[in-house]
């Protein structure tokens, strides 16, 4: 049964106590301290506007090792065409807003609440959150954001207003992260989009061990 945490608590239970959906706890808060503590343990917030803060640690975990990044022939063509311009950390708030507002198939709404948006902007202001951007004719066409700690980047959400824009941003960012020594990109849960780029399942135990090794 998921644990309840008081508003001023961030003493998360062992991730192995999560239920079959990865639901571990609810309550607590979205302070920078709490979020960083959660990520270091492989836990992330995921909930709707009318719900308490819910914390998850799924098993298995969907991750991408930058060295295993897959770039299809069509994406190589898109990248070489110079259609998009790649930027990092120039429009974080706009990237989060677009992730929040972009409608998705088979989804009635978004999990990015006002509280989430404000919390991650604060993480960005403190140097822990980052974004990758694809620009087309001076307009933001796609991108993603997440949290970087140690040698791990925890991806949170991505959006695309043009075909392949988010893939372009992701591929360029994964290559940049690898150059910077990042060894794993946490994709959290399965999507065909990320699978096509090389993401794979590993067990929660293996993920936890990676975090202990890569985050000091």
C-alpha atoms as a printed R data frame, in Angstrom:
    type eleno elety resid chain resno      x      y       z
1   ATOM     1    CA   UNK     A     1  0.000  0.000   0.000
2   ATOM     2    CA   UNK     A     2  1.425  3.445  -0.968
3   ATOM     3    CA   UNK     A     3  2.776  5.389   1.994
4   ATOM     4    CA   UNK     A     4  1.335  8.735   3.059
5   ATOM     5    CA   UNK     A     5  3.812 11.555   3.665
6   ATOM     6    CA   UNK     A     6  2.978 14.708   5.580
7   ATOM     7    CA   UNK     A     7  3.505 18.021   3.768
8   ATOM     8    CA   UNK     A     8  6.802 18.615   5.573
9   ATOM     9    CA   UNK     A     9  8.108 15.053   5.078
10  ATOM    10    CA   UNK     A    10 10.344 13.647   2.344
11  ATOM    11    CA   UNK     A    11 11.434 10.400   3.991
12  ATOM    12    CA   UNK     A    12 10.509  8.185   1.049
13  ATOM    13    CA   UNK     A    13 10.048  4.457   1.669
14  ATOM    14    CA   UNK     A    14 12.171  1.807  -0.022
15  ATOM    15    CA   UNK     A    15 11.324  1.750  -3.736
16  ATOM    16    CA   UNK     A    16 10.797 -2.006  -3.585
17  ATOM    17    CA   UNK     A    17  7.623 -1.307  -1.594
18  ATOM    18    CA   UNK     A    18  5.949  0.266  -4.648
19  ATOM    19    CA   UNK     A    19  2.870 -1.502  -6.008
20  ATOM    20    CA   UNK     A    20  2.734 -3.251  -9.387
21  ATOM    21    CA   UNK     A    21  2.167  0.093 -11.147
22  ATOM    22    CA   UNK     A    22  5.166  1.648  -9.428
23  ATOM    23    CA   UNK     A    23  3.021  3.784  -7.104
24  ATOM    24    CA   UNK     A    24  5.120  4.261  -3.972
25  ATOM    25    CA   UNK     A    25  3.791  7.185  -1.916
26  ATOM    26    CA   UNK     A    26  1.600 10.276  -1.912
27  ATOM    27    CA   UNK     A    27  1.788 13.612  -0.168
28  ATOM    28    CA   UNK     A    28  4.976 15.520   0.751
29  ATOM    29    CA   UNK     A    29  5.909 18.568  -1.345
30  ATOM    30    CA   UNK     A    30  7.711 19.674  -4.510
31  ATOM    31    CA   UNK     A    31 10.533 21.672  -2.955
32  ATOM    32    CA   UNK     A    32 13.917 21.490  -4.673
33  ATOM    33    CA   UNK     A    33 15.264 19.485  -1.729
34  ATOM    34    CA   UNK     A    34 12.434 16.945  -1.913
35  ATOM    35    CA   UNK     A    35 12.628 16.531  -5.686
36  ATOM    36    CA   UNK     A    36 16.391 15.993  -5.649
37  ATOM    37    CA   UNK     A    37 16.066 13.480  -2.822
38  ATOM    38    CA   UNK     A    38 13.404 11.624  -4.807
39  ATOM    39    CA   UNK     A    39 15.400 11.511  -8.050
40  ATOM    40    CA   UNK     A    40 18.484 10.245  -6.269
41  ATOM    41    CA   UNK     A    41 16.385  7.273  -5.149
42  ATOM    42    CA   UNK     A    42 14.805  6.720  -8.576
43  ATOM    43    CA   UNK     A    43 11.446  8.265  -7.611
44  ATOM    44    CA   UNK     A    44  9.504 10.886  -9.572
45  ATOM    45    CA   UNK     A    45  6.193 12.771  -9.140
46  ATOM    46    CA   UNK     A    46  3.284 11.931 -11.445
47  ATOM    47    CA   UNK     A    47 -0.280 12.995 -10.740
48  ATOM    48    CA   UNK     A    48 -3.250 14.999 -12.041
49  ATOM    49    CA   UNK     A    49 -4.414 18.461 -11.021
50  ATOM    50    CA   UNK     A    50 -7.153 17.196  -8.687
51  ATOM    51    CA   UNK     A    51 -4.958 14.621  -6.923
52  ATOM    52    CA   UNK     A    52 -2.397 14.765  -4.117
53  ATOM    53    CA   UNK     A    53  1.257 14.592  -5.159
54  ATOM    54    CA   UNK     A    54  1.892 10.966  -6.148
55  ATOM    55    CA   UNK     A    55  5.365  9.425  -6.283
56  ATOM    56    CA   UNK     A    56  6.377  6.552  -8.571
57  ATOM    57    CA   UNK     A    57  9.242  4.138  -9.068
58  ATOM    58    CA   UNK     A    58  8.198  1.679 -11.807
59  ATOM    59    CA   UNK     A    59  9.557 -1.805 -12.355
60  ATOM    60    CA   UNK     A    60 10.927 -2.408 -14.910
61  ATOM    61    CA   UNK     A    61 12.442  0.988 -15.690
62  ATOM    62    CA   UNK     A    62 12.728  2.343 -19.228
63  ATOM    63    CA   UNK     A    63 16.150  3.877 -19.868
64  ATOM    64    CA   UNK     A    64 18.473  4.807 -22.687
65  ATOM    65    CA   UNK     A    65 22.224  4.398 -22.518
66  ATOM    66    CA   UNK     A    66 23.616  7.213 -24.713
67  ATOM    67    CA   UNK     A    67 26.209  4.883 -26.207
68  ATOM    68    CA   UNK     A    68 23.321  2.749 -27.559
69  ATOM    69    CA   UNK     A    69 21.462  5.630 -29.198
70  ATOM    70    CA   UNK     A    70 19.842  4.600 -32.486
71  ATOM    71    CA   UNK     A    71 19.556  7.096 -35.335
72  ATOM    72    CA   UNK     A    72 17.441  5.970 -38.278
73  ATOM    73    CA   UNK     A    73 18.367  6.812 -41.853
74  ATOM    74    CA   UNK     A    74 15.431  9.211 -42.078
75  ATOM    75    CA   UNK     A    75 16.544 11.032 -38.926
76  ATOM    76    CA   UNK     A    76 20.106 11.265 -40.224
77  ATOM    77    CA   UNK     A    77 18.645 12.926 -43.309
78  ATOM    78    CA   UNK     A    78 16.635 15.343 -41.132
79  ATOM    79    CA   UNK     A    79 19.686 16.203 -39.033
80  ATOM    80    CA   UNK     A    80 21.918 16.707 -42.076
81  ATOM    81    CA   UNK     A    81 19.304 18.872 -43.793
82  ATOM    82    CA   UNK     A    82 19.874 21.602 -41.194
83  ATOM    83    CA   UNK     A    83 16.104 22.136 -41.045
84  ATOM    84    CA   UNK     A    84 16.165 22.579 -37.277
85  ATOM    85    CA   UNK     A    85 18.551 24.471 -35.036
86  ATOM    86    CA   UNK     A    86 19.573 22.812 -31.770
87  ATOM    87    CA   UNK     A    87 19.812 24.825 -28.550
88  ATOM    88    CA   UNK     A    88 20.143 23.991 -24.857
89  ATOM    89    CA   UNK     A    89 18.705 25.806 -21.823
90  ATOM    90    CA   UNK     A    90 17.660 28.988 -23.643
91  ATOM    91    CA   UNK     A    91 13.870 28.720 -23.154
92  ATOM    92    CA   UNK     A    92 13.233 26.354 -20.258
93  ATOM    93    CA   UNK     A    93  9.901 27.839 -19.144
94  ATOM    94    CA   UNK     A    94  8.604 27.786 -22.735
95  ATOM    95    CA   UNK     A    95  9.630 24.142 -23.169
96  ATOM    96    CA   UNK     A    96  7.770 23.140 -19.993
97  ATOM    97    CA   UNK     A    97  4.736 25.177 -21.056
98  ATOM    98    CA   UNK     A    98  4.678 23.519 -24.466
99  ATOM    99    CA   UNK     A    99  5.013 20.065 -22.898
100 ATOM   100    CA   UNK     A   100  2.043 20.972 -20.730
101 ATOM   101    CA   UNK     A   101 -0.169 22.437 -23.465
102 ATOM   102    CA   UNK     A   102  0.527 20.064 -26.358
103 ATOM   103    CA   UNK     A   103 -2.361 17.621 -26.836
104 ATOM   104    CA   UNK     A   104 -1.428 13.950 -26.989
105 ATOM   105    CA   UNK     A   105 -3.120 10.941 -28.483
106 ATOM   106    CA   UNK     A   106 -5.155  8.791 -26.069
107 ATOM   107    CA   UNK     A   107 -4.704 11.343 -23.275
108 ATOM   108    CA   UNK     A   108 -7.507 13.578 -21.961
109 ATOM   109    CA   UNK     A   109 -5.145 16.077 -20.336
110 ATOM   110    CA   UNK     A   110 -1.720 16.660 -18.881
111 ATOM   111    CA   UNK     A   111 -0.001 15.685 -15.654
112 ATOM   112    CA   UNK     A   112  2.069 18.894 -15.663
113 ATOM   113    CA   UNK     A   113  0.183 20.963 -13.093
114 ATOM   114    CA   UNK     A   114  0.812 24.579 -12.081
115 ATOM   115    CA   UNK     A   115  2.677 23.226  -9.061
116 ATOM   116    CA   UNK     A   116  4.859 20.974 -11.211
117 ATOM   117    CA   UNK     A   117  5.623 23.785 -13.653
118 ATOM   118    CA   UNK     A   118  6.728 26.166 -10.894
119 ATOM   119    CA   UNK     A   119  8.787 23.485  -9.134
120 ATOM   120    CA   UNK     A   120 10.793 22.557 -12.235
121 ATOM   121    CA   UNK     A   121 11.401 26.175 -13.188
122 ATOM   122    CA   UNK     A   122 12.881 26.593  -9.720
123 ATOM   123    CA   UNK     A   123 15.022 23.484 -10.297
124 ATOM   124    CA   UNK     A   124 16.231 25.085 -13.519
125 ATOM   125    CA   UNK     A   125 17.031 28.342 -11.748
126 ATOM   126    CA   UNK     A   126 19.118 26.332  -9.283
127 ATOM   127    CA   UNK     A   127 21.014 24.532 -12.046
128 ATOM   128    CA   UNK     A   128 19.459 21.069 -11.728
129 ATOM   129    CA   UNK     A   129 16.867 21.053 -14.522
130 ATOM   130    CA   UNK     A   130 17.730 21.432 -18.205
131 ATOM   131    CA   UNK     A   131 16.054 21.490 -21.588
132 ATOM   132    CA   UNK     A   132 16.925 20.688 -25.182
133 ATOM   133    CA   UNK     A   133 15.282 22.648 -27.962
134 ATOM   134    CA   UNK     A   134 14.609 22.318 -31.697
135 ATOM   135    CA   UNK     A   135 14.049 25.664 -33.422
136 ATOM   136    CA   UNK     A   136 12.563 26.263 -36.876
137 ATOM   137    CA   UNK     A   137 12.616 29.743 -38.426
138 ATOM   138    CA   UNK     A   138 13.170 31.354 -35.009
139 ATOM   139    CA   UNK     A   139 10.232 29.467 -33.470
140 ATOM   140    CA   UNK     A   140 10.348 26.688 -30.876
141 ATOM   141    CA   UNK     A   141  9.315 23.563 -32.799
142 ATOM   142    CA   UNK     A   142 10.044 20.822 -30.266
143 ATOM   143    CA   UNK     A   143 11.990 19.932 -27.193
144 ATOM   144    CA   UNK     A   144 12.292 18.141 -23.880
145 ATOM   145    CA   UNK     A   145 13.206 18.840 -20.275
146 ATOM   146    CA   UNK     A   146 14.431 16.897 -17.294
147 ATOM   147    CA   UNK     A   147 16.744 16.810 -14.306
148 ATOM   148    CA   UNK     A   148 20.481 16.197 -14.303
149 ATOM   149    CA   UNK     A   149 22.246 14.775 -11.246
150 ATOM   150    CA   UNK     A   150 25.695 13.233 -11.357
151 ATOM   151    CA   UNK     A   151 26.059 11.093 -14.462
152 ATOM   152    CA   UNK     A   152 22.301 10.602 -14.906
153 ATOM   153    CA   UNK     A   153 19.746 12.667 -16.814
154 ATOM   154    CA   UNK     A   154 16.147 12.068 -15.743
155 ATOM   155    CA   UNK     A   155 13.887 12.881 -18.674
156 ATOM   156    CA   UNK     A   156 10.481 14.304 -17.785
157 ATOM   157    CA   UNK     A   157  8.503 15.293 -20.872
158 ATOM   158    CA   UNK     A   158  8.867 16.222 -24.523
159 ATOM   159    CA   UNK     A   159  6.774 17.902 -27.191
160 ATOM   160    CA   UNK     A   160  6.767 18.432 -30.930
161 ATOM   161    CA   UNK     A   161  4.947 20.928 -33.146
162 ATOM   162    CA   UNK     A   162  6.598 19.616 -36.293
163 ATOM   163    CA   UNK     A   163  7.389 16.105 -37.444
164 ATOM   164    CA   UNK     A   164 10.676 14.823 -35.970
165 ATOM   165    CA   UNK     A   165 11.347 18.006 -33.971
166 ATOM   166    CA   UNK     A   166 11.387 16.266 -30.589
167 ATOM   167    CA   UNK     A   167 13.467 13.395 -31.978
168 ATOM   168    CA   UNK     A   168 15.935 15.921 -33.366
169 ATOM   169    CA   UNK     A   169 16.240 17.592 -29.964
170 ATOM   170    CA   UNK     A   170 16.541 14.262 -28.144
171 ATOM   171    CA   UNK     A   171 19.196 12.822 -30.465
172 ATOM   172    CA   UNK     A   172 21.343 15.944 -30.320
173 ATOM   173    CA   UNK     A   173 20.974 16.155 -26.556
174 ATOM   174    CA   UNK     A   174 21.768 12.479 -25.994
175 ATOM   175    CA   UNK     A   175 24.970 12.915 -28.001
176 ATOM   176    CA   UNK     A   176 25.853 16.049 -26.023
177 ATOM   177    CA   UNK     A   177 25.157 14.310 -22.708
178 ATOM   178    CA   UNK     A   178 27.401 11.416 -23.681
179 ATOM   179    CA   UNK     A   179 30.235 13.862 -24.406
180 ATOM   180    CA   UNK     A   180 29.678 15.336 -20.931
181 ATOM   181    CA   UNK     A   181 29.987 11.916 -19.293
182 ATOM   182    CA   UNK     A   182 26.304 11.110 -18.735
183 ATOM   183    CA   UNK     A   183 25.935  7.335 -18.725
184 ATOM   184    CA   UNK     A   184 22.182  6.819 -18.543
185 ATOM   185    CA   UNK     A   185 19.055  8.728 -19.537
186 ATOM   186    CA   UNK     A   186 16.002  7.805 -17.487
187 ATOM   187    CA   UNK     A   187 12.924  7.612 -19.718
188 ATOM   188    CA   UNK     A   188 10.738  6.383 -16.823
189 ATOM   189    CA   UNK     A   189  8.067  4.436 -18.708
190 ATOM   190    CA   UNK     A   190  7.766  2.847 -22.137
191 ATOM   191    CA   UNK     A   191  6.926  4.738 -25.314
192 ATOM   192    CA   UNK     A   192  7.421  3.454 -28.895
193 ATOM   193    CA   UNK     A   193  8.935  6.866 -29.718
194 ATOM   194    CA   UNK     A   194 11.804  6.344 -27.254
195 ATOM   195    CA   UNK     A   195 12.150  2.644 -28.036
196 ATOM   196    CA   UNK     A   196 12.888  3.591 -31.651
197 ATOM   197    CA   UNK     A   197 15.774  5.689 -30.357
198 ATOM   198    CA   UNK     A   198 17.295  2.809 -28.413
199 ATOM   199    CA   UNK     A   199 15.608  2.939 -25.005
200 ATOM   200    CA   UNK     A   200 15.261 -0.396 -23.198
201 ATOM   201    CA   UNK     A   201 13.883 -1.952 -20.031
202 ATOM   202    CA   UNK     A   202 16.044 -2.738 -17.026
203 ATOM   203    CA   UNK     A   203 14.904 -3.925 -13.598
204 ATOM   204    CA   UNK     A   204 14.287 -1.437 -10.813
205 ATOM   205    CA   UNK     A   205 17.056 -3.095  -8.798
206 ATOM   206    CA   UNK     A   206 19.520 -2.597 -11.641
207 ATOM   207    CA   UNK     A   207 18.409  1.018 -11.993
208 ATOM   208    CA   UNK     A   208 18.835  1.627  -8.270
209 ATOM   209    CA   UNK     A   209 22.349  0.191  -8.386
210 ATOM   210    CA   UNK     A   210 23.166  2.462 -11.328
211 ATOM   211    CA   UNK     A   211 22.009  5.496  -9.365
212 ATOM   212    CA   UNK     A   212 24.157  4.508  -6.388
213 ATOM   213    CA   UNK     A   213 27.143  4.216  -8.720
214 ATOM   214    CA   UNK     A   214 26.552  7.283 -10.915
215 ATOM   215    CA   UNK     A   215 25.243  9.800  -8.362
216 ATOM   216    CA   UNK     A   216 27.695 10.764  -5.637
